[in-house]
Coordinates of C-alpha atoms and ligand atoms in Angstrom, one line a residue:
M52 CA -22.7 10.7 7.7
R53 CA -19.8 8.9 6.3
S54 CA -19.0 5.5 7.5
A55 CA -15.7 4.7 9.1
L56 CA -13.3 3.2 6.6
M57 CA -10.4 1.3 8.4
L58 CA -8.7 0.4 5.2
G59 CA -5.4 2.2 6.3
C60 CA -5.0 -0.1 9.1
L61 CA -4.7 -3.0 6.8
L62 CA -1.3 -1.7 6.1
A63 CA -0.5 0.5 9.0
C64 CA -1.5 -1.7 11.8
G65 CA -2.2 -5.2 10.3
P66 CA -0.6 -8.2 11.7
D67 CA 2.5 -8.1 9.4
A68 CA 3.1 -4.3 9.8
G69 CA 5.0 -2.5 12.5
E70 CA 7.0 -5.4 13.7
G71 CA 10.2 -3.6 13.3
E72 CA 11.2 -5.6 10.2
S73 CA 14.1 -3.6 8.6
A74 CA 14.5 -6.0 5.9
S75 CA 14.4 -4.6 2.4
S76 CA 10.8 -3.4 1.6
T77 CA 10.8 -5.7 -1.5
D78 CA 10.5 -8.7 0.7
R79 CA 6.8 -8.5 1.4
I80 CA 4.2 -7.5 -1.2
V81 CA 0.7 -6.7 0.2
S82 CA -2.0 -7.6 -2.3
S83 CA -5.8 -7.7 -2.0
D84 CA -7.3 -11.1 -0.9
A85 CA -10.6 -10.1 -2.5
E86 CA -11.7 -12.7 -5.0
P87 CA -12.5 -12.1 -7.7
R88 CA -10.2 -9.3 -8.0
P89 CA -12.0 -6.2 -9.3
R90 CA -11.4 -5.1 -12.9
L91 CA -9.9 -1.7 -13.5
R92 CA -11.9 0.6 -15.6
S93 CA -10.9 4.1 -16.9
P94 CA -13.3 6.6 -15.3
A95 CA -16.1 7.1 -17.9
E96 CA -15.6 10.1 -20.3
A97 CA -17.9 13.1 -20.0
P98 CA -20.1 13.2 -23.1
D99 CA -19.4 16.2 -25.4
L100 CA -22.6 18.3 -25.5
A101 CA -21.4 20.0 -28.6
P102 CA -20.4 17.1 -30.9
D103 CA -20.9 19.0 -34.1
D104 CA -18.5 21.8 -33.0
P105 CA -15.0 20.7 -33.8
E106 CA -13.4 23.6 -31.9
R107 CA -15.0 23.0 -28.5
V108 CA -15.7 20.3 -26.0
Q109 CA -18.8 21.2 -23.9
V110 CA -19.4 19.4 -20.6
E111 CA -21.7 19.7 -17.6
L112 CA -20.5 18.7 -14.3
T113 CA -22.9 18.5 -11.2
A114 CA -21.2 18.3 -7.8
A115 CA -23.5 16.6 -5.3
P116 CA -23.3 14.1 -2.3
H117 CA -22.9 10.6 -3.5
S118 CA -22.7 7.3 -1.9
F119 CA -20.1 4.9 -3.4
E120 CA -17.8 2.0 -2.5
V121 CA -14.0 2.1 -2.1
A122 CA -12.5 -1.5 -2.0
G123 CA -16.0 -2.9 -1.1
Q124 CA -16.7 -0.4 1.7
A125 CA -19.4 2.2 1.7
V126 CA -18.4 5.9 1.6
E127 CA -20.9 8.8 2.0
G128 CA -18.8 11.2 -0.2
W129 CA -19.2 13.9 -2.9
A130 CA -19.0 13.4 -6.6
Y131 CA -19.1 15.0 -10.0
N132 CA -22.0 13.5 -12.0
A133 CA -22.3 10.8 -9.4
Q134 CA -19.0 9.2 -10.4
V135 CA -15.7 8.8 -8.3
P136 CA -13.3 9.5 -10.0
G137 CA -15.2 12.1 -11.8
P138 CA -15.8 12.0 -15.6
T139 CA -12.6 12.2 -17.6
L140 CA -12.7 15.3 -19.8
R141 CA -11.0 14.3 -23.2
L142 CA -10.1 16.8 -25.9
T143 CA -7.7 17.5 -28.5
R144 CA -4.9 20.3 -28.3
G145 CA -6.2 23.5 -29.6
Q146 CA -9.9 22.9 -28.5
I147 CA -11.9 25.0 -26.1
L148 CA -12.9 23.3 -23.0
E149 CA -16.2 24.6 -21.8
V150 CA -17.4 23.1 -18.5
T151 CA -20.6 24.3 -16.7
L152 CA -20.5 23.4 -13.0
H153 CA -23.7 23.0 -11.1
N154 CA -23.2 23.2 -7.4
A155 CA -25.7 20.8 -5.7
L156 CA -23.7 20.7 -2.5
T157 CA -24.6 22.5 0.7
D158 CA -21.1 24.2 0.5
P159 CA -19.6 26.6 -1.9
T160 CA -17.2 25.0 -4.3
T161 CA -15.1 25.7 -7.5
I162 CA -13.1 23.7 -10.1
H163 CA -9.4 24.2 -10.5
W164 CA -7.8 22.9 -13.7
H165 CA -4.4 21.6 -12.2
G166 CA -1.6 22.0 -14.8
L167 CA -3.6 23.9 -17.4
H168 CA -2.5 27.4 -18.3
V169 CA -6.0 29.0 -18.0
P170 CA -6.9 32.6 -17.6
F171 CA -6.9 33.7 -14.1
E172 CA -10.6 34.3 -13.8
M173 CA -11.0 30.5 -14.8
D174 CA -8.5 29.2 -12.3
G175 CA -11.1 28.2 -9.6
A176 CA -8.9 29.7 -6.8
T177 CA -10.9 32.0 -4.5
W178 CA -8.1 34.5 -3.6
M179 CA -9.8 37.0 -5.7
H180 CA -13.0 35.4 -7.1
D181 CA -16.1 34.2 -5.4
P182 CA -16.8 30.5 -5.3
V183 CA -19.9 29.0 -6.8
Q184 CA -22.6 29.1 -4.2
P185 CA -24.8 26.1 -3.3
G186 CA -27.7 26.0 -6.1
Q187 CA -25.7 28.3 -8.4
S188 CA -23.8 27.3 -11.7
F189 CA -20.7 28.8 -13.4
T190 CA -19.2 28.1 -16.8
Y191 CA -15.6 27.8 -17.2
S192 CA -14.2 28.2 -20.6
F193 CA -10.6 28.4 -22.0
I194 CA -8.6 27.2 -24.9
V195 CA -6.2 24.3 -24.3
D196 CA -2.9 24.5 -25.8
Q197 CA -1.1 21.8 -24.0
V198 CA -0.9 18.0 -24.2
G199 CA -0.8 15.3 -21.6
T200 CA -2.6 14.3 -18.6
F201 CA -3.9 16.9 -16.1
W202 CA -6.7 16.8 -13.5
Y203 CA -9.5 19.1 -11.9
H204 CA -10.6 19.4 -8.4
P205 CA -12.1 22.0 -6.1
H206 CA -10.0 24.9 -4.7
F207 CA -12.5 25.9 -1.9
D208 CA -12.0 24.0 1.4
T209 CA -9.8 21.9 -0.8
A210 CA -8.5 19.2 1.6
R211 CA -11.9 18.3 2.6
Q212 CA -13.6 18.5 -0.9
V213 CA -11.0 16.6 -2.7
D214 CA -10.9 13.9 0.0
L215 CA -14.6 13.3 -0.3
G216 CA -14.3 12.4 -3.9
L217 CA -14.3 15.6 -6.1
Y218 CA -11.7 15.0 -8.7
G219 CA -11.2 13.8 -12.2
A220 CA -8.9 13.4 -15.2
I221 CA -8.2 15.8 -18.1
V222 CA -6.6 14.2 -21.1
V223 CA -5.4 16.2 -24.0
D224 CA -4.5 14.4 -27.1
D225 CA -2.0 15.4 -29.6
P226 CA -3.1 14.0 -33.0
D227 CA 0.6 13.5 -33.9
E228 CA 1.3 11.0 -31.1
P229 CA 1.2 7.3 -32.0
E230 CA -1.9 5.3 -30.9
V231 CA -1.7 2.5 -28.4
D232 CA -3.9 -0.4 -27.9
L233 CA -4.9 0.4 -24.4
D234 CA -4.9 4.2 -23.1
V235 CA -6.1 4.1 -19.5
V236 CA -6.5 6.7 -16.7
A237 CA -5.4 5.5 -13.3
I238 CA -6.2 7.8 -10.4
L239 CA -4.5 7.0 -7.1
D240 CA -6.2 7.9 -3.9
A241 CA -5.4 6.7 -0.3
W242 CA -8.0 6.0 2.3
A243 CA -7.7 5.6 6.0
E244 CA -10.1 6.0 8.7
I245 CA -12.6 8.5 7.4
D246 CA -13.7 10.8 10.2
D247 CA -15.1 14.3 10.0
R248 CA -13.0 17.1 8.5
D249 CA -9.4 17.4 7.6
D250 CA -7.3 14.8 6.2
H251 CA -8.3 11.0 6.2
H252 CA -5.4 9.9 4.1
G253 CA -3.0 7.6 5.7
L254 CA -1.7 9.1 9.0
D255 CA 1.8 10.3 8.1
G256 CA 1.7 9.0 4.6
T257 CA 4.0 6.1 5.2
S258 CA 1.7 3.2 4.6
P259 CA -1.5 4.4 3.1
L260 CA -3.7 2.1 1.2
L261 CA -3.8 3.2 -2.3
T262 CA -6.6 2.5 -4.6
V263 CA -6.7 2.9 -8.4
N264 CA -9.9 4.5 -9.6
G265 CA -11.4 3.4 -6.3
A266 CA -10.4 -0.2 -6.7
R267 CA -7.8 -2.0 -4.5
D268 CA -5.3 -4.3 -6.5
P269 CA -7.4 -4.6 -9.6
I270 CA -6.8 -6.3 -12.8
L271 CA -6.6 -4.4 -16.1
E272 CA -7.4 -6.7 -19.1
A273 CA -5.6 -6.1 -22.2
P274 CA -5.6 -7.5 -25.7
P275 CA -2.7 -10.0 -26.4
G276 CA 0.6 -8.5 -27.5
S277 CA -0.6 -5.0 -26.9
V278 CA 1.1 -1.7 -25.8
A279 CA -0.6 -0.1 -22.8
R280 CA -0.4 3.4 -21.8
I281 CA -1.4 4.3 -18.2
R282 CA -2.0 8.0 -17.2
W283 CA -1.3 8.2 -13.5
I284 CA -2.7 10.9 -11.3
N285 CA -2.1 11.1 -7.6
A286 CA -5.2 12.7 -6.2
A287 CA -4.4 11.6 -2.6
N288 CA -4.2 14.5 0.1
L289 CA -0.9 13.4 1.3
A290 CA 0.2 10.0 0.3
Y291 CA 3.2 9.7 -1.8
A292 CA 3.3 6.7 -4.2
G293 CA 6.5 5.2 -5.6
I294 CA 5.3 3.3 -8.7
R295 CA 7.4 0.6 -10.1
S296 CA 7.1 -2.3 -12.6
E297 CA 9.4 -4.7 -14.5
G298 CA 9.8 -3.3 -18.0
M299 CA 7.9 -0.2 -17.3
T300 CA 8.8 3.0 -19.3
V301 CA 7.9 6.4 -17.9
I302 CA 7.1 8.4 -21.0
A303 CA 5.3 11.5 -19.7
G304 CA 5.1 13.6 -16.7
D305 CA 3.1 16.7 -15.6
Q306 CA 3.2 18.4 -18.9
G307 CA 3.2 15.7 -21.6
L308 CA 6.0 13.8 -23.1
L309 CA 9.4 13.8 -21.2
A310 CA 12.4 15.0 -23.0
A311 CA 13.8 11.4 -22.7
P312 CA 12.1 8.2 -21.3
R313 CA 13.0 6.9 -17.9
H314 CA 12.9 3.2 -17.0
G315 CA 11.9 1.3 -13.9
E316 CA 10.1 3.7 -11.3
V317 CA 8.6 6.9 -10.8
L318 CA 7.6 8.8 -7.6
L319 CA 4.2 10.4 -7.7
T320 CA 3.6 13.1 -5.0
P321 CA 0.1 14.5 -4.5
G322 CA -0.9 16.4 -7.6
E323 CA 1.7 15.0 -10.0
R324 CA 1.0 12.9 -13.1
A325 CA 3.1 10.4 -15.0
E326 CA 2.4 8.2 -17.9
T327 CA 3.8 4.7 -18.2
E328 CA 4.2 2.5 -21.2
H329 CA 3.9 -1.3 -20.7
L330 CA 4.8 -3.8 -23.5
L331 CA 2.6 -6.8 -22.8
G332 CA 4.0 -10.0 -23.7
E333 CA 2.7 -11.4 -20.5
A334 CA 1.1 -10.0 -17.4
V335 CA 2.8 -7.3 -15.5
E336 CA 2.4 -6.3 -11.8
I337 CA 2.6 -2.6 -10.9
L338 CA 3.9 -2.0 -7.4
G339 CA 3.7 0.9 -5.0
D340 CA 6.7 1.5 -2.7
P341 CA 6.2 2.9 0.7
W342 CA 7.4 6.6 1.0
S343 CA 7.5 8.6 4.1
L344 CA 7.0 12.4 4.2
Y345 CA 9.8 12.4 6.6
G346 CA 12.5 11.2 4.5
G347 CA 11.9 9.3 1.1
R348 CA 11.6 5.6 0.5
T349 CA 11.1 3.7 3.7
P350 CA 11.0 0.1 4.9
G351 CA 7.5 -1.4 4.9
P352 CA 5.2 -3.4 2.9
V353 CA 5.1 -3.0 -0.9
Q354 CA 1.7 -2.7 -2.2
R355 CA 0.6 -4.2 -5.4
L356 CA -1.3 -1.5 -7.2
L357 CA -2.6 -3.0 -10.3
T358 CA -2.0 -6.2 -12.6
V359 CA -2.1 -5.8 -16.3
E360 CA -3.1 -9.0 -18.0
P361 CA -3.2 -9.7 -21.6
S362 CA -5.7 -12.4 -22.5
E363 CA -3.0 -14.6 -23.9
V364 CA 0.8 -14.6 -23.5
R365 CA 2.6 -13.5 -26.7
E366 CA 5.9 -11.9 -27.8
A367 CA 6.2 -8.5 -26.3
P368 CA 5.3 -5.8 -28.9
Q369 CA 7.6 -2.9 -29.9
S370 CA 7.4 0.4 -28.3
P371 CA 5.8 3.1 -30.6
A372 CA 7.9 5.9 -31.8
W373 CA 7.3 8.6 -29.2
A374 CA 8.7 11.9 -30.1
F375 CA 10.9 12.7 -27.2
S376 CA 12.7 16.0 -27.7
G377 CA 16.1 14.9 -26.1
L378 CA 16.5 18.5 -25.1
P379 CA 19.1 19.2 -22.3
P380 CA 18.3 21.3 -19.3
T381 CA 18.5 25.1 -19.8
P382 CA 21.8 26.3 -18.3
D383 CA 21.3 27.9 -14.8
P384 CA 22.1 31.7 -15.0
L385 CA 23.0 31.5 -11.3
S386 CA 21.0 34.5 -10.4
T387 CA 18.1 34.2 -8.2
D388 CA 14.9 36.2 -8.4
L389 CA 12.6 34.8 -5.8
V390 CA 13.3 32.5 -2.8
Y391 CA 10.8 30.3 -1.2
V392 CA 11.7 28.8 2.3
L393 CA 9.3 26.0 3.3
Q394 CA 9.1 25.8 7.1
G395 CA 7.3 23.9 9.7
D396 CA 7.3 20.6 11.5
P397 CA 4.8 17.6 11.9
M398 CA 4.5 18.1 15.6
T399 CA 3.0 21.5 15.5
Q400 CA 1.5 21.3 12.0
D401 CA 2.6 25.0 11.7
W402 CA 3.4 25.1 7.9
R403 CA 4.7 28.3 6.4
I404 CA 6.3 29.7 3.4
N405 CA 8.9 32.4 4.2
G406 CA 7.7 32.7 7.8
E407 CA 4.1 33.5 6.6
R408 CA 0.9 31.6 6.8
F409 CA -1.8 32.0 4.2
P410 CA -3.8 34.2 4.1
D411 CA -1.6 36.6 6.0
I412 CA 1.1 36.7 3.2
T413 CA 3.0 39.2 1.2
P414 CA 2.6 38.5 -2.6
F415 CA 5.7 38.3 -4.7
H416 CA 5.4 40.1 -8.1
L417 CA 6.9 39.4 -11.5
D418 CA 6.5 41.5 -14.6
L419 CA 4.5 39.9 -17.4
D420 CA 6.7 37.7 -19.6
A421 CA 9.6 38.0 -17.1
E422 CA 12.0 35.1 -17.0
A423 CA 12.6 34.3 -13.3
I424 CA 14.8 32.0 -11.3
L425 CA 13.0 30.6 -8.1
E426 CA 14.8 29.0 -5.5
V427 CA 12.8 26.6 -3.1
R428 CA 14.6 25.5 0.0
N429 CA 13.0 23.0 2.4
L430 CA 13.9 23.7 6.0
S431 CA 11.0 22.0 7.4
G432 CA 10.3 18.5 8.8
S433 CA 8.6 17.0 6.0
E434 CA 8.9 16.7 2.2
H435 CA 6.5 19.0 0.1
P436 CA 5.2 18.8 -3.5
F437 CA 5.6 22.5 -4.6
H438 CA 2.9 23.6 -7.0
L439 CA 2.3 26.7 -9.0
H440 CA -0.9 27.7 -10.7
G441 CA -1.3 29.0 -14.2
H442 CA 2.3 28.1 -15.4
A443 CA 4.7 25.3 -15.7
F444 CA 8.4 25.7 -14.8
E445 CA 11.6 23.9 -15.5
V446 CA 13.6 22.1 -12.8
L447 CA 17.1 23.5 -13.2
S448 CA 18.8 21.6 -10.4
R449 CA 18.2 19.8 -7.1
D450 CA 21.0 20.5 -4.5
G451 CA 23.1 22.0 -7.4
V452 CA 22.7 19.0 -9.7
A453 CA 21.0 19.5 -13.0
P454 CA 18.6 16.7 -14.3
P455 CA 19.9 14.8 -17.4
Y456 CA 17.2 16.1 -19.6
R457 CA 14.9 19.1 -19.7
E458 CA 12.3 18.7 -17.0
I459 CA 9.1 20.8 -17.3
V460 CA 6.5 20.3 -14.5
D461 CA 3.9 22.2 -12.5
T462 CA 4.3 20.2 -9.3
V463 CA 7.8 19.0 -7.9
N464 CA 8.7 17.3 -4.8
V465 CA 11.1 19.0 -2.4
R466 CA 12.8 16.6 -0.3
L467 CA 14.1 17.1 3.4
F468 CA 16.7 20.1 3.3
E469 CA 16.8 20.1 -0.5
S470 CA 17.2 23.2 -2.5
L471 CA 15.6 23.3 -5.9
R472 CA 16.3 25.9 -8.7
L473 CA 13.3 26.5 -11.0
R474 CA 13.1 28.6 -14.2
L475 CA 9.7 30.3 -14.8
V476 CA 8.5 32.4 -17.7
A477 CA 5.7 34.4 -16.1
D478 CA 3.5 34.6 -19.2
N479 CA 0.0 34.4 -17.7
P480 CA -1.2 37.5 -15.7
G481 CA -2.8 36.9 -12.5
S482 CA -2.5 36.4 -8.7
W483 CA -1.5 32.8 -8.7
M484 CA -1.5 30.4 -5.9
V485 CA 1.8 28.8 -4.9
H486 CA 1.4 26.0 -2.4
C487 CA 2.2 22.7 -1.1
H488 CA -0.1 20.0 -2.6
I489 CA -0.2 18.1 0.6
L490 CA -3.6 19.6 0.9
P491 CA -3.8 19.6 4.8
H492 CA -0.4 21.5 4.7
A493 CA -1.8 24.1 2.2
D494 CA -5.1 24.5 4.2
Q495 CA -2.9 25.0 7.4
G496 CA -1.1 27.8 5.7
M497 CA 1.6 26.6 3.4
M498 CA 0.4 28.7 0.6
T499 CA 1.3 32.1 -1.0
I500 CA 0.6 34.3 -3.9
L501 CA 2.7 35.1 -7.0
G502 CA 1.4 38.1 -8.8
V503 CA 2.2 38.3 -12.6
G504 CA 1.8 41.4 -14.4
D505 CA -0.1 44.6 -13.3
G506 CA -3.4 44.5 -11.4
P507 CA -4.4 43.9 -8.1
H508 CA -2.9 41.0 -6.1
E509 CA -4.6 41.8 -2.8
P510 CA -7.0 39.2 -1.3
H511 CA -10.7 39.3 -2.0
D512 CA -11.9 36.4 0.1
H513 CA -9.9 34.8 2.9
R514 CA -12.3 32.1 3.6
G515 CA -11.7 29.8 0.7
R516 CA -8.6 28.1 -0.3
Ligands
LIG108 CU1 -4.2 20.9 -7.7 CU2 -3.8 24.6 -6.2 O1 -3.9 22.8 -6.9
LIG109 CU1 -3.1 23.7 -9.5
LIG110 CU1 3.7 20.2 2.5

């Protein structure tokens, strides 16, 4: 059995918290008092078992129970290859990724490739395919024609399995991108009191304790005068993370380089990724702002997530020449093909899309290669990261306001009472999951199906998510 982790209480119920301080949340920065501070390490990469085959990266992942430590506390969780976060899968655009999953758990499981446009049979969702049973293996294989930071996690009993530690990063390199001195994966997770099932991640998500690769408030050592590229993945079940640092540039999002860089801060909701660049003259602190699911940035302690520390102070280096496209957003045709209304409230935890709860849903359909405009309206009592499988989509507008540059993502936050307009080219046939990436919301029903192309879109298995 897992031990109780009370870390969330350090923030949510500690002596400094909850005393009605309404002062700016920048007043108080919560950092760890652990001495010496832990060192951040990028999760070890999975060895390529086909090193002589330039077209393919071949990996084995075994999902099994595993005891590990989070911020000095013992957790009885689950892991891929006895490592939390799981092994980083690293490949180059155009390669085939071949992963054999061995299920050494007592529960069925799958792997879903979040953000990658895989064929439907490889997607790891159990709407139409069987999960991998205990003691069984399955080989996922697909070509990767995207660039950026992605992640993998189970899609069966998802909230619980991800929460127990089953997740890892996928880094897809573009040989044309400039190299940096330090290229690091930083996976955020939140830990509160771990009890039996369901979500353990920070109550309402307001003040979770975020760890980076399982470490609280670690130090990342850097060569002097170096450029650091940090690949953030929010793997928390429900905690939002506002990431902020002086001199930080956001260079990439869910789907590789942004059309234009952004400065200062980035909100990462569960499932989202961002890459940040740090020009290291001297040490920089990266802070996590408190966000509430019930209305955005909120007063409360700011958490120090990570300090990047060059071994000596030098003049800050130049930013390498990233190939930002500078593209403007696609003009909104002002027609609407599909409407998703997000409903529910935190009191009843009755989360729905268009009045329906998964698996009792009516799938939408699009013709293969159709260009569709989706409107997502949040009429619920919480924010929701809206996620679609098998595709990326463009954010055309938020409450009628177009973003300054083209914005292509696979997960997008929908704020309270906000309406988003999204443009999708439905070029990947299948019966794709559409869901909120607050995993307890998805497990409680905030999930539906978008059928693309011909073929059956009816349920095969209702048990798995
Ligand atoms: Cu991270 Cu259904 O996805
Ligand atoms: Cu996904
Ligand atoms: Cu939600």
